[in-house]
Coordinates of C-alpha atoms and ligand atoms in Angstrom, one line a residue:
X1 CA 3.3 8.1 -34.1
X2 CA 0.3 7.5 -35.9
X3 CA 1.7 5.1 -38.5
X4 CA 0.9 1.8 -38.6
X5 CA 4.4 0.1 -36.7
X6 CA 5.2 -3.5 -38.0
X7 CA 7.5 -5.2 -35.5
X8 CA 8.1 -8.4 -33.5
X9 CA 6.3 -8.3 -30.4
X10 CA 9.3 -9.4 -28.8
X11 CA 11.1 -6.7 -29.3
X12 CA 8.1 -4.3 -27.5
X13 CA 10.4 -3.1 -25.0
X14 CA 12.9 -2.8 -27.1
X15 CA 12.4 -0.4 -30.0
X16 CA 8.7 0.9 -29.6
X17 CA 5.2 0.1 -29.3
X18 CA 1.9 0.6 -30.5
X19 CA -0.5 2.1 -28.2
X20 CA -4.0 3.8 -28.2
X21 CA -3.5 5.8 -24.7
X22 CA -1.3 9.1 -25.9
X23 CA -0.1 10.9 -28.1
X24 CA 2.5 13.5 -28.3
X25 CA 4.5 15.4 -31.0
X26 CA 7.5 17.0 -29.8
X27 CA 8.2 19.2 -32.3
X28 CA 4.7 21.2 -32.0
X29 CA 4.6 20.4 -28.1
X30 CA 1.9 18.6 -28.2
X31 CA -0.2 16.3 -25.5
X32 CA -3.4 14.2 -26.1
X33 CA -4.7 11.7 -23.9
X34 CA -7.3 9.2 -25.8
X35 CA -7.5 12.4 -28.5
X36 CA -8.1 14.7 -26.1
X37 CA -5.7 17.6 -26.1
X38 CA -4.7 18.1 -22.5
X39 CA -5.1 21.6 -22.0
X40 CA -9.0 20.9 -22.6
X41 CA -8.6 17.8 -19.9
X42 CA -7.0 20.0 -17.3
X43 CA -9.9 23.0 -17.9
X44 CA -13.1 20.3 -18.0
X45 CA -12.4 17.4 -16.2
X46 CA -11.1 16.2 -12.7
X47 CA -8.3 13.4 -12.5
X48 CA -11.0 10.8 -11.8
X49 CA -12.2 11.7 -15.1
X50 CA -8.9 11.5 -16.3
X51 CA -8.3 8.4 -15.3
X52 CA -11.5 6.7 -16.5
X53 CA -10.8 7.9 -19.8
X54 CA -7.3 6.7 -20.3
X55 CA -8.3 3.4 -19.1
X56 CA -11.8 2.7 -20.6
X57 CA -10.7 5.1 -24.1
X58 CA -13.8 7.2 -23.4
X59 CA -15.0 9.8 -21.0
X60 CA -17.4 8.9 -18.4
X61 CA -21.2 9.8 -18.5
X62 CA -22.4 11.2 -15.0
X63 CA -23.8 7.6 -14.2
X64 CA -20.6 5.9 -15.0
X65 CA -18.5 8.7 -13.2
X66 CA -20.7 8.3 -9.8
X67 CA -20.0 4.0 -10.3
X68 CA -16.4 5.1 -10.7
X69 CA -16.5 7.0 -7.9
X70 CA -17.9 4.7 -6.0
X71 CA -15.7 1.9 -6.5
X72 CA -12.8 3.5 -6.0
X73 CA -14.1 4.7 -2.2
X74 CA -14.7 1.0 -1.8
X75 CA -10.8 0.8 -1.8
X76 CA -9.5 4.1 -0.1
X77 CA -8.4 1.9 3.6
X78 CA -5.4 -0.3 3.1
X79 CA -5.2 -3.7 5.2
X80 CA -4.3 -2.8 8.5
X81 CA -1.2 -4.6 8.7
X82 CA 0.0 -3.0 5.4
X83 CA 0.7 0.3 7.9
X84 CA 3.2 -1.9 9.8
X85 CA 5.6 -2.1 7.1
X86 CA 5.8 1.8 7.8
X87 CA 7.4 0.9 11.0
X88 CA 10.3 -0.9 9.5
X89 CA 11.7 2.1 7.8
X90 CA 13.8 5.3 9.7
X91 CA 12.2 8.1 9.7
X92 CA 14.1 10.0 7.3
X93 CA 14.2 7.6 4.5
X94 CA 13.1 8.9 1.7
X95 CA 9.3 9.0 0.9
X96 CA 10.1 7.1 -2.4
X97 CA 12.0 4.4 -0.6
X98 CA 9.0 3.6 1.3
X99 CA 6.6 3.8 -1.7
X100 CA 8.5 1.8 -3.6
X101 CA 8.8 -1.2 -0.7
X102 CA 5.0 -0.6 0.4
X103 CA 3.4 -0.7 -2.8
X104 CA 5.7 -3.4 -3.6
X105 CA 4.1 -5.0 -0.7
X106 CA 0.6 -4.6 -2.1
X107 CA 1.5 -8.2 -4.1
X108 CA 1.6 -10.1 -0.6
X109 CA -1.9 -8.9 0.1
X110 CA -3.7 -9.4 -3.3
X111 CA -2.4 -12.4 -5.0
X112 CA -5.3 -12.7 -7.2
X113 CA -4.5 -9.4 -8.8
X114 CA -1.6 -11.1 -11.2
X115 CA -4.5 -13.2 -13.1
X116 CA -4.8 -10.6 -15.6
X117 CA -6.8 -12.9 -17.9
X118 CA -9.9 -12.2 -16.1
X119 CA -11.7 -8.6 -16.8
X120 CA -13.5 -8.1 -13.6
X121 CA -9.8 -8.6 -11.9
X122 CA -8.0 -6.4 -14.0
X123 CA -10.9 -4.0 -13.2
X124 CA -10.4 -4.8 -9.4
X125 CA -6.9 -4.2 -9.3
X126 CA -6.8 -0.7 -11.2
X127 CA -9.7 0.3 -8.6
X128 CA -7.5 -1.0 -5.6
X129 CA -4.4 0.6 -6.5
X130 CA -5.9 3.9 -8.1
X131 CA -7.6 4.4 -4.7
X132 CA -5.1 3.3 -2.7
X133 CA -2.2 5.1 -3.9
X134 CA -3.3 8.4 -2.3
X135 CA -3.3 6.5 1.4
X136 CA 0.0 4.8 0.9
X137 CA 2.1 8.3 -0.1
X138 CA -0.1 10.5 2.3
X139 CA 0.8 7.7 5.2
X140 CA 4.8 7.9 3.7
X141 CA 4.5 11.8 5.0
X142 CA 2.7 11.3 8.4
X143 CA 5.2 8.5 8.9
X144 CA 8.5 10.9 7.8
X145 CA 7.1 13.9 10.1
X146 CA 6.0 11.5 13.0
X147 CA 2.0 12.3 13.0
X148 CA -0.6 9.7 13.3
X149 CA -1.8 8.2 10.1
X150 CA -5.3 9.7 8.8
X151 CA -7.9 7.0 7.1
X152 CA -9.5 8.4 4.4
X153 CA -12.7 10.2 4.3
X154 CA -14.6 9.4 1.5
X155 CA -17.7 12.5 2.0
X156 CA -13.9 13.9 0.2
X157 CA -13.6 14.2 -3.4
X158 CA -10.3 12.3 -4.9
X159 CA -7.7 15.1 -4.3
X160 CA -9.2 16.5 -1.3
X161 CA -9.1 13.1 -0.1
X162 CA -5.2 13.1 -0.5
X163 CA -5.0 16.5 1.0
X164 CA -7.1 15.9 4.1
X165 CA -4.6 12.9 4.7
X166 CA -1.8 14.8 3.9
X167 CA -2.3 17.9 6.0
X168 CA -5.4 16.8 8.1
X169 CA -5.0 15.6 11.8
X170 CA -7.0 13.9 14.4
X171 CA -7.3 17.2 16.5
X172 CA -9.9 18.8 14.4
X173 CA -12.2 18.7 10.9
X174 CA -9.8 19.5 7.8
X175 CA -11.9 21.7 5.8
X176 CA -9.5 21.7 2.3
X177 CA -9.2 25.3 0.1
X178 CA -11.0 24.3 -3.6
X179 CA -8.9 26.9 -5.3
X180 CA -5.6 24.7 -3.8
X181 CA -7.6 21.2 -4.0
X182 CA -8.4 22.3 -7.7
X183 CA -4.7 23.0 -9.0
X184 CA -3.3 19.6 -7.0
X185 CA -6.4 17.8 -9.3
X186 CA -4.7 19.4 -12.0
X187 CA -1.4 18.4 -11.3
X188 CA -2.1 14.9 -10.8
X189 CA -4.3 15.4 -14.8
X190 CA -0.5 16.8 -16.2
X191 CA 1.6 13.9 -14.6
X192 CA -0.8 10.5 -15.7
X193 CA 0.3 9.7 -18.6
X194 CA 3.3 10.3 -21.0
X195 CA 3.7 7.7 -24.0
X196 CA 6.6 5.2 -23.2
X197 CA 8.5 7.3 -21.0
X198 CA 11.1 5.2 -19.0
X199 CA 9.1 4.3 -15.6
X200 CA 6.1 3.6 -18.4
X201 CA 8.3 1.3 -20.1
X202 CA 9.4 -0.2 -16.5
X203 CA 5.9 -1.7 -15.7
X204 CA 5.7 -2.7 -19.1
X205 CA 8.1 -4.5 -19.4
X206 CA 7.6 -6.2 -16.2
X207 CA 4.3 -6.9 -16.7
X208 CA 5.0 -8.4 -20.0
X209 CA 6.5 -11.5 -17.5
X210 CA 3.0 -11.5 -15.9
X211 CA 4.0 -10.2 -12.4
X212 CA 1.8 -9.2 -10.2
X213 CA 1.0 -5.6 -11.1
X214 CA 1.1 -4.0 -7.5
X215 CA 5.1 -5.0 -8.5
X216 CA 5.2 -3.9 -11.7
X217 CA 4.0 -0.5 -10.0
X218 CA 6.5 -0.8 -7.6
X219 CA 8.9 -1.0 -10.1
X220 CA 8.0 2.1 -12.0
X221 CA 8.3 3.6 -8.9
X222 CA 11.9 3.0 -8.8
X223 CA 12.5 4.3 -12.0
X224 CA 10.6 7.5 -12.1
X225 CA 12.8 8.0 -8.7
X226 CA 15.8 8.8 -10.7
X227 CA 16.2 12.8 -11.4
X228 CA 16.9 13.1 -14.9
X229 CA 13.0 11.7 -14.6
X230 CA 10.6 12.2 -12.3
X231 CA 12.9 12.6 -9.7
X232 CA 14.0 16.7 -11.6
X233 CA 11.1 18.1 -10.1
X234 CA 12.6 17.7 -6.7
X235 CA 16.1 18.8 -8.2
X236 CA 14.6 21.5 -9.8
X237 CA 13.1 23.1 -6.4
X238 CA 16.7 22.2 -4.7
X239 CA 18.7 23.8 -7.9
X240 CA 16.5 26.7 -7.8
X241 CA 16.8 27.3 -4.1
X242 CA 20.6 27.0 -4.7
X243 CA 20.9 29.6 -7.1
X244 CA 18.8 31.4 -4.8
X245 CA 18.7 35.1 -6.9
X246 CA 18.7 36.2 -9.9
X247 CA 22.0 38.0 -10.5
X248 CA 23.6 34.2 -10.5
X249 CA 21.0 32.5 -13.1
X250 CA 24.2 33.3 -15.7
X251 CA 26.4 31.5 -13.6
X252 CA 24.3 28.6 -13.8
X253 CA 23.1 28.8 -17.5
X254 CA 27.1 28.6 -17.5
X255 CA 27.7 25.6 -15.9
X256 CA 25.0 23.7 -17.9
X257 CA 26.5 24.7 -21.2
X258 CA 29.8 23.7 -20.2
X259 CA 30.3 20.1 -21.6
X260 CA 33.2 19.4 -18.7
X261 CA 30.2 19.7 -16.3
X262 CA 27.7 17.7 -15.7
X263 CA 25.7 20.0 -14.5
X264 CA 22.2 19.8 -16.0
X265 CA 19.8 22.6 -15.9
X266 CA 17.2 20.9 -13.8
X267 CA 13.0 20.9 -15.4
X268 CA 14.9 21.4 -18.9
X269 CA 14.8 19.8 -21.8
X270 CA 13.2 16.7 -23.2
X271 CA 13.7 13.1 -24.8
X272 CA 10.5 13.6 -27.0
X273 CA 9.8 17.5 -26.6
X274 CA 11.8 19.6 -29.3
X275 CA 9.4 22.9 -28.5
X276 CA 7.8 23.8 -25.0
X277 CA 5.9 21.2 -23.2
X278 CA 2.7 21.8 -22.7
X279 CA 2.6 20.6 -19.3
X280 CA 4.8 23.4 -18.3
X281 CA 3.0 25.9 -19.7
X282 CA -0.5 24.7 -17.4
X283 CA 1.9 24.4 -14.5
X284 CA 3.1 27.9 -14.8
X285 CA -0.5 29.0 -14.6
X286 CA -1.3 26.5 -12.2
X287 CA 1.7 28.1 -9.8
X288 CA 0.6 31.5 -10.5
X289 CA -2.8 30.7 -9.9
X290 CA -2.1 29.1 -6.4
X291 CA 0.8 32.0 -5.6
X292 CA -2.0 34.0 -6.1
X293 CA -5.0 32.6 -3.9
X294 CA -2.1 32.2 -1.3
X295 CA -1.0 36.0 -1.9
X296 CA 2.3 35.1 -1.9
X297 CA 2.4 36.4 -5.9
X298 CA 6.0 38.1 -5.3
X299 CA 7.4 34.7 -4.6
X300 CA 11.3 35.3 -5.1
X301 CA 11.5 31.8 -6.2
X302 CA 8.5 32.2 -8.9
X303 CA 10.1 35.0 -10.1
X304 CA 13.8 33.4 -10.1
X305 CA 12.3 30.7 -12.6
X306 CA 10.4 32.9 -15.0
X307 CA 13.7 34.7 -15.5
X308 CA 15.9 31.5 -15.7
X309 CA 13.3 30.4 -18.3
X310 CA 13.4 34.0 -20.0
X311 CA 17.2 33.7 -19.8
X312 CA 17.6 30.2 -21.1
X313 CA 15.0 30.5 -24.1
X314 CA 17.4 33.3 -25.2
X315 CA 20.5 31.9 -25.2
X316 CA 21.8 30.3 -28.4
X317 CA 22.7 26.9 -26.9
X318 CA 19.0 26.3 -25.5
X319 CA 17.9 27.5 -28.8
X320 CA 19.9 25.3 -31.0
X321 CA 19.4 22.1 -28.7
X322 CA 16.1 22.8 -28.6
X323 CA 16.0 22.9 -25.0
X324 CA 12.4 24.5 -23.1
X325 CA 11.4 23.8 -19.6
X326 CA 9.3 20.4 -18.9
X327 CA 6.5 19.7 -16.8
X328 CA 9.0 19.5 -13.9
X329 CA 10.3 23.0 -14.6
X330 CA 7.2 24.8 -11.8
X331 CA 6.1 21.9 -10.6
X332 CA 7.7 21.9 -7.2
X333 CA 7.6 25.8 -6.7
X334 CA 3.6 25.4 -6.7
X335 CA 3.7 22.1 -4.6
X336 CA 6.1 24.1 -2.3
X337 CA 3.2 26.4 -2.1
X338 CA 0.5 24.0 -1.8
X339 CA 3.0 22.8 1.7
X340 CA 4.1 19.5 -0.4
X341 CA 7.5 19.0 1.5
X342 CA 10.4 18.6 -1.5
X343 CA 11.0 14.8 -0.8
X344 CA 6.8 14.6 -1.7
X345 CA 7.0 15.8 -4.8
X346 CA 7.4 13.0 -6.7
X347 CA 5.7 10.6 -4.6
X348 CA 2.8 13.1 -5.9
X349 CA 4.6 12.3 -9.4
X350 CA 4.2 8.6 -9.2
X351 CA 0.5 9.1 -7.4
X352 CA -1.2 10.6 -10.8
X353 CA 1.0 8.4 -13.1
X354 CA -0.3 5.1 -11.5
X355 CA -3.0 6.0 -13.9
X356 CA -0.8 6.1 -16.9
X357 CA 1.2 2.9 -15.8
X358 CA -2.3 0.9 -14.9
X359 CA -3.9 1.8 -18.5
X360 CA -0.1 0.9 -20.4
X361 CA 0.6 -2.7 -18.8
X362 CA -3.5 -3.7 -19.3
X363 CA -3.3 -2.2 -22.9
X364 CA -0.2 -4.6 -23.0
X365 CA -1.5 -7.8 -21.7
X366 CA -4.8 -7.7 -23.5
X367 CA -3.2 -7.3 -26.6
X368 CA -3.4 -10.8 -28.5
X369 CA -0.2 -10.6 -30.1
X370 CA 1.8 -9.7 -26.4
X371 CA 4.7 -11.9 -26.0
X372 CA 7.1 -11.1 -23.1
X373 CA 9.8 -8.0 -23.3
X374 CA 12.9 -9.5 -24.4
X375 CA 15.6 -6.7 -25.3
X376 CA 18.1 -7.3 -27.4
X377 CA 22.0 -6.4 -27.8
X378 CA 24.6 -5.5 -30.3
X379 CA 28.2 -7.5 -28.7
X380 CA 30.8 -5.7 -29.1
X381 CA 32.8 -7.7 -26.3
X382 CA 35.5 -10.0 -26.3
X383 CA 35.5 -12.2 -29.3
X384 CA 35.8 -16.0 -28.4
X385 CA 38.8 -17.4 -26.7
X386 CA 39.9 -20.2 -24.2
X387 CA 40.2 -20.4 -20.0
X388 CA 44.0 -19.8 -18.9
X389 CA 44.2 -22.1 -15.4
X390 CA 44.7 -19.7 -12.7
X391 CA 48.4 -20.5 -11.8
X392 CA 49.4 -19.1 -15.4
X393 CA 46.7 -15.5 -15.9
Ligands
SDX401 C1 10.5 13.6 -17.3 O1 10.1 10.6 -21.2 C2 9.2 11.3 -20.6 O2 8.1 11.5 -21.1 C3 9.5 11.8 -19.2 C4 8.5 12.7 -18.6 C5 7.2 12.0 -18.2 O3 6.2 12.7 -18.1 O4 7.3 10.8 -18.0 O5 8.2 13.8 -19.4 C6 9.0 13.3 -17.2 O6 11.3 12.8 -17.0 C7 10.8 15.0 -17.8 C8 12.4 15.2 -17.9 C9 12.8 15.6 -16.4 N1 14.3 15.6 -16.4 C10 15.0 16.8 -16.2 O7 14.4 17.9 -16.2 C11 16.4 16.6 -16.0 C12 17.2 17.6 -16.9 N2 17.0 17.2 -18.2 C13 18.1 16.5 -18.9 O8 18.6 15.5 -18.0 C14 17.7 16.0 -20.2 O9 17.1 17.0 -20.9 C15 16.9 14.7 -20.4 C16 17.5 13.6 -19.7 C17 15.5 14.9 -20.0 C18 16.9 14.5 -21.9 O10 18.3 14.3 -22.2 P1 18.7 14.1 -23.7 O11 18.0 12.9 -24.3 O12 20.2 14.1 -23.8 O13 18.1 15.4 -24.4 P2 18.6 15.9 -25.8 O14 19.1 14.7 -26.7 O15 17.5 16.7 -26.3 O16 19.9 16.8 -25.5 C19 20.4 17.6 -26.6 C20 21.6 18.2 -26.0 C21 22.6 17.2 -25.4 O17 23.9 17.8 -25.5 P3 24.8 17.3 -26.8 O18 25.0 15.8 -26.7 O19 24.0 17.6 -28.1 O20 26.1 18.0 -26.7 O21 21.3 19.1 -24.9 C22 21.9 18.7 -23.7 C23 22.3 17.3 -23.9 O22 23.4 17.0 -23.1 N3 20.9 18.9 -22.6 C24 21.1 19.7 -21.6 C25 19.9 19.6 -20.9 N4 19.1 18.6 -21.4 C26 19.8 18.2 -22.5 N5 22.0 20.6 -21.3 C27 21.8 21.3 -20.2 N6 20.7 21.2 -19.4 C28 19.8 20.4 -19.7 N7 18.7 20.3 -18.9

């Protein structure tokens, strides 16, 4: 993925695409954002770090953090009638349903933000939706559980932010837990970016139209919905909580190596990584971590997915397929701890990787040789043939 690719820019949606952001090698299970390995990112920076870096290719010196910082608090409120859309939803749709049409929505209230040609805008609108997206999902939860919405506080760093407008309420000071506020940071660090993984490739490739990019988000959205994506992490939590103990992890293991059913083992496996990913190793300290400052370290459900895993890495079909647990695999056991209701978790998902898909579709459109996506096909339909009139089909 270092090579040099020679292709038609037409067909960048199609085949692959040259990009400067990340880095990964499946078959050592390994992550690098900007050359930066990501276990040292999720040890030495914050996600505001993180996100600086995979847009400007560089980390930030303290001045140009404290700008950063700044500018993004400049954004943290939406428009007060974007919190009326909220209202036309039921309360139980899902939180991803209303991302998706909100942030969607975004494109009504910035129109300027689809003139990509000009720097400071492109600057504007990562800012605006970087700072936004924390509001817009924490306000999708007050909405689904029927609490007022909280405005950000921005005497909050980034995550605590989120947290305080998750969790916090009107009736007194939310005072957020750094040890908790630290491993969410992290989580949002693991889930930003991931190469051209299919919700990346979404905003992509409807960016490369020149849509408005509060769409294209919306759009990845949608896609990283879907659970053999970023949607697993929820189906991992519900699969887990299904099998529910131990003595029926073969059962399962089973079912998943049974080709007659499609039964997937849920946070396994990988397009890209042939060896452990190495997100799921930091969330698996990450969950101990919080299990621990919780003291709820004899989690039953902990435990149930450190043996699955144990279980799985033995067996001779995960082993031949090359199957290991991905970042999903613990992710929603330590949201679940960090009182991230399962329908959150990948609104959380799609939070951090706003980063990822801001960074991919500028990296796109200021590159001079961008055309738009145009995939192509291999027919193998009908060959040509003439229109019977109705009366005689
Ligand atoms: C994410 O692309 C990204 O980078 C995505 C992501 C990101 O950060 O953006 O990393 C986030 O989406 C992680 C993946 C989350 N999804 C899940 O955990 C859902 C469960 N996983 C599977 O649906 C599956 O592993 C996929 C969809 C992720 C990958 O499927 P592939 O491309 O079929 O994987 P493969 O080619 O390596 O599979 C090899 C074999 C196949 O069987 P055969 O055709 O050889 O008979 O293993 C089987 C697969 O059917 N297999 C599984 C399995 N995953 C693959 N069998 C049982 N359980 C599984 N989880």
């Amino acid at each position: 993925s270092t090579g040099n690719f020679t292709f038609d820019p037409g067909f960048l949606s199609t085949a692959s695409c040259q990009s400067k952001i990340t880095y990964i090698d499946g078959d050592k299970g390994e992550l690098m954002y900007r050359g930066y390995p990501i276990e040292q990112l999720a040890e030495k920076c914050d996600f505001l770090e993180t996100a600086y870096l995979l847009r400007e290719g560089e980390l930030p010196t303290v001045k140009q953090k404290e700008a950063f910082v700044k500018s993004i608090q400049r954004h943290t409120m939406v428009h007060e009638q974007l919190t009326r859309f909220y209202q036309g939803f039921r309360r139980d749709a899902h939180p991803m349903a209303v991302c998706v049409g909100v942030v969607g929505a975004l494109s009504a209230f910035y129109h300027d933000a689809a003139d990509f040609s000009d720097q400071e805008h492109r600057t504007v609108s990562f800012h605006r939706i970087l700072a936004k997206m924390p509001t817009i999902v924490a306000m999708a939860y007050k909405y689904s559980v029927g609490e007022p919405f909280m405005y950000p506080r921005n005497d909050l760093d980034y995550t605590e932010n989120f947290m305080h407008m998750m969790f916090g309420t009107p009736c007194e000071k939310y005072v957020p837990n750094p040890v908790l506020a630290k491993a969410l940071d992290r989580i949002l660090i693991l889930h930003a970016d991931h190469e051209q993984n299919a919700s990346t490739s979404t905003v992509r490739l409807a960016g490369s139209s020149g849509a408005n990019p509060f769409a294209c988000i919306s759009a990845g959205i949608a896609c990283l919905w879907g659970p053999a994506h970023g949607g697993a992490n929820e189906a991992c939590l519900n699969m887990l909580e299904e099998i529910g103990d131990v003595s029926r992890v073969g059962e399962y293991i089973k079912r998943a190596k049974d080709k007659n059913d499609s039964f997937k083992l849920m946070g396994f496996g990988h397009r890209v990584y042939k060896n452990y990913d190495p997100r799921a190793k930091l969330m698996r300290e990450t969950c101990h971590e919080v299990l621990h400052e919780l003291g709820l370290h004899d989690s039953k459900l902990f435990k149930l997915a450190m043996e699955l895993e144990r279980i799985a890495l033995e067996d001779p079909y995960f082993v031949e397929k090359k199957l290991y647990p991905n970042v999903d695999f613990y992710s929603g056991i330590v949201q679940s701890a960090l009182g991230i209701p399962t329908s959150m978790f990948t609104c959380i998902f799609a939070l951090a990787r706003t980063v990822g898909w801001m960074s991919q579709w500028e990296e796109m459109l200021t590159d001079a040789d961008y055309k738009i996506g145009r995939p192509r096909q291999l027919y193998v339909g009908a060959a040509k043939r003439d229109v019977t009139p109705i009366g005689l089909r």
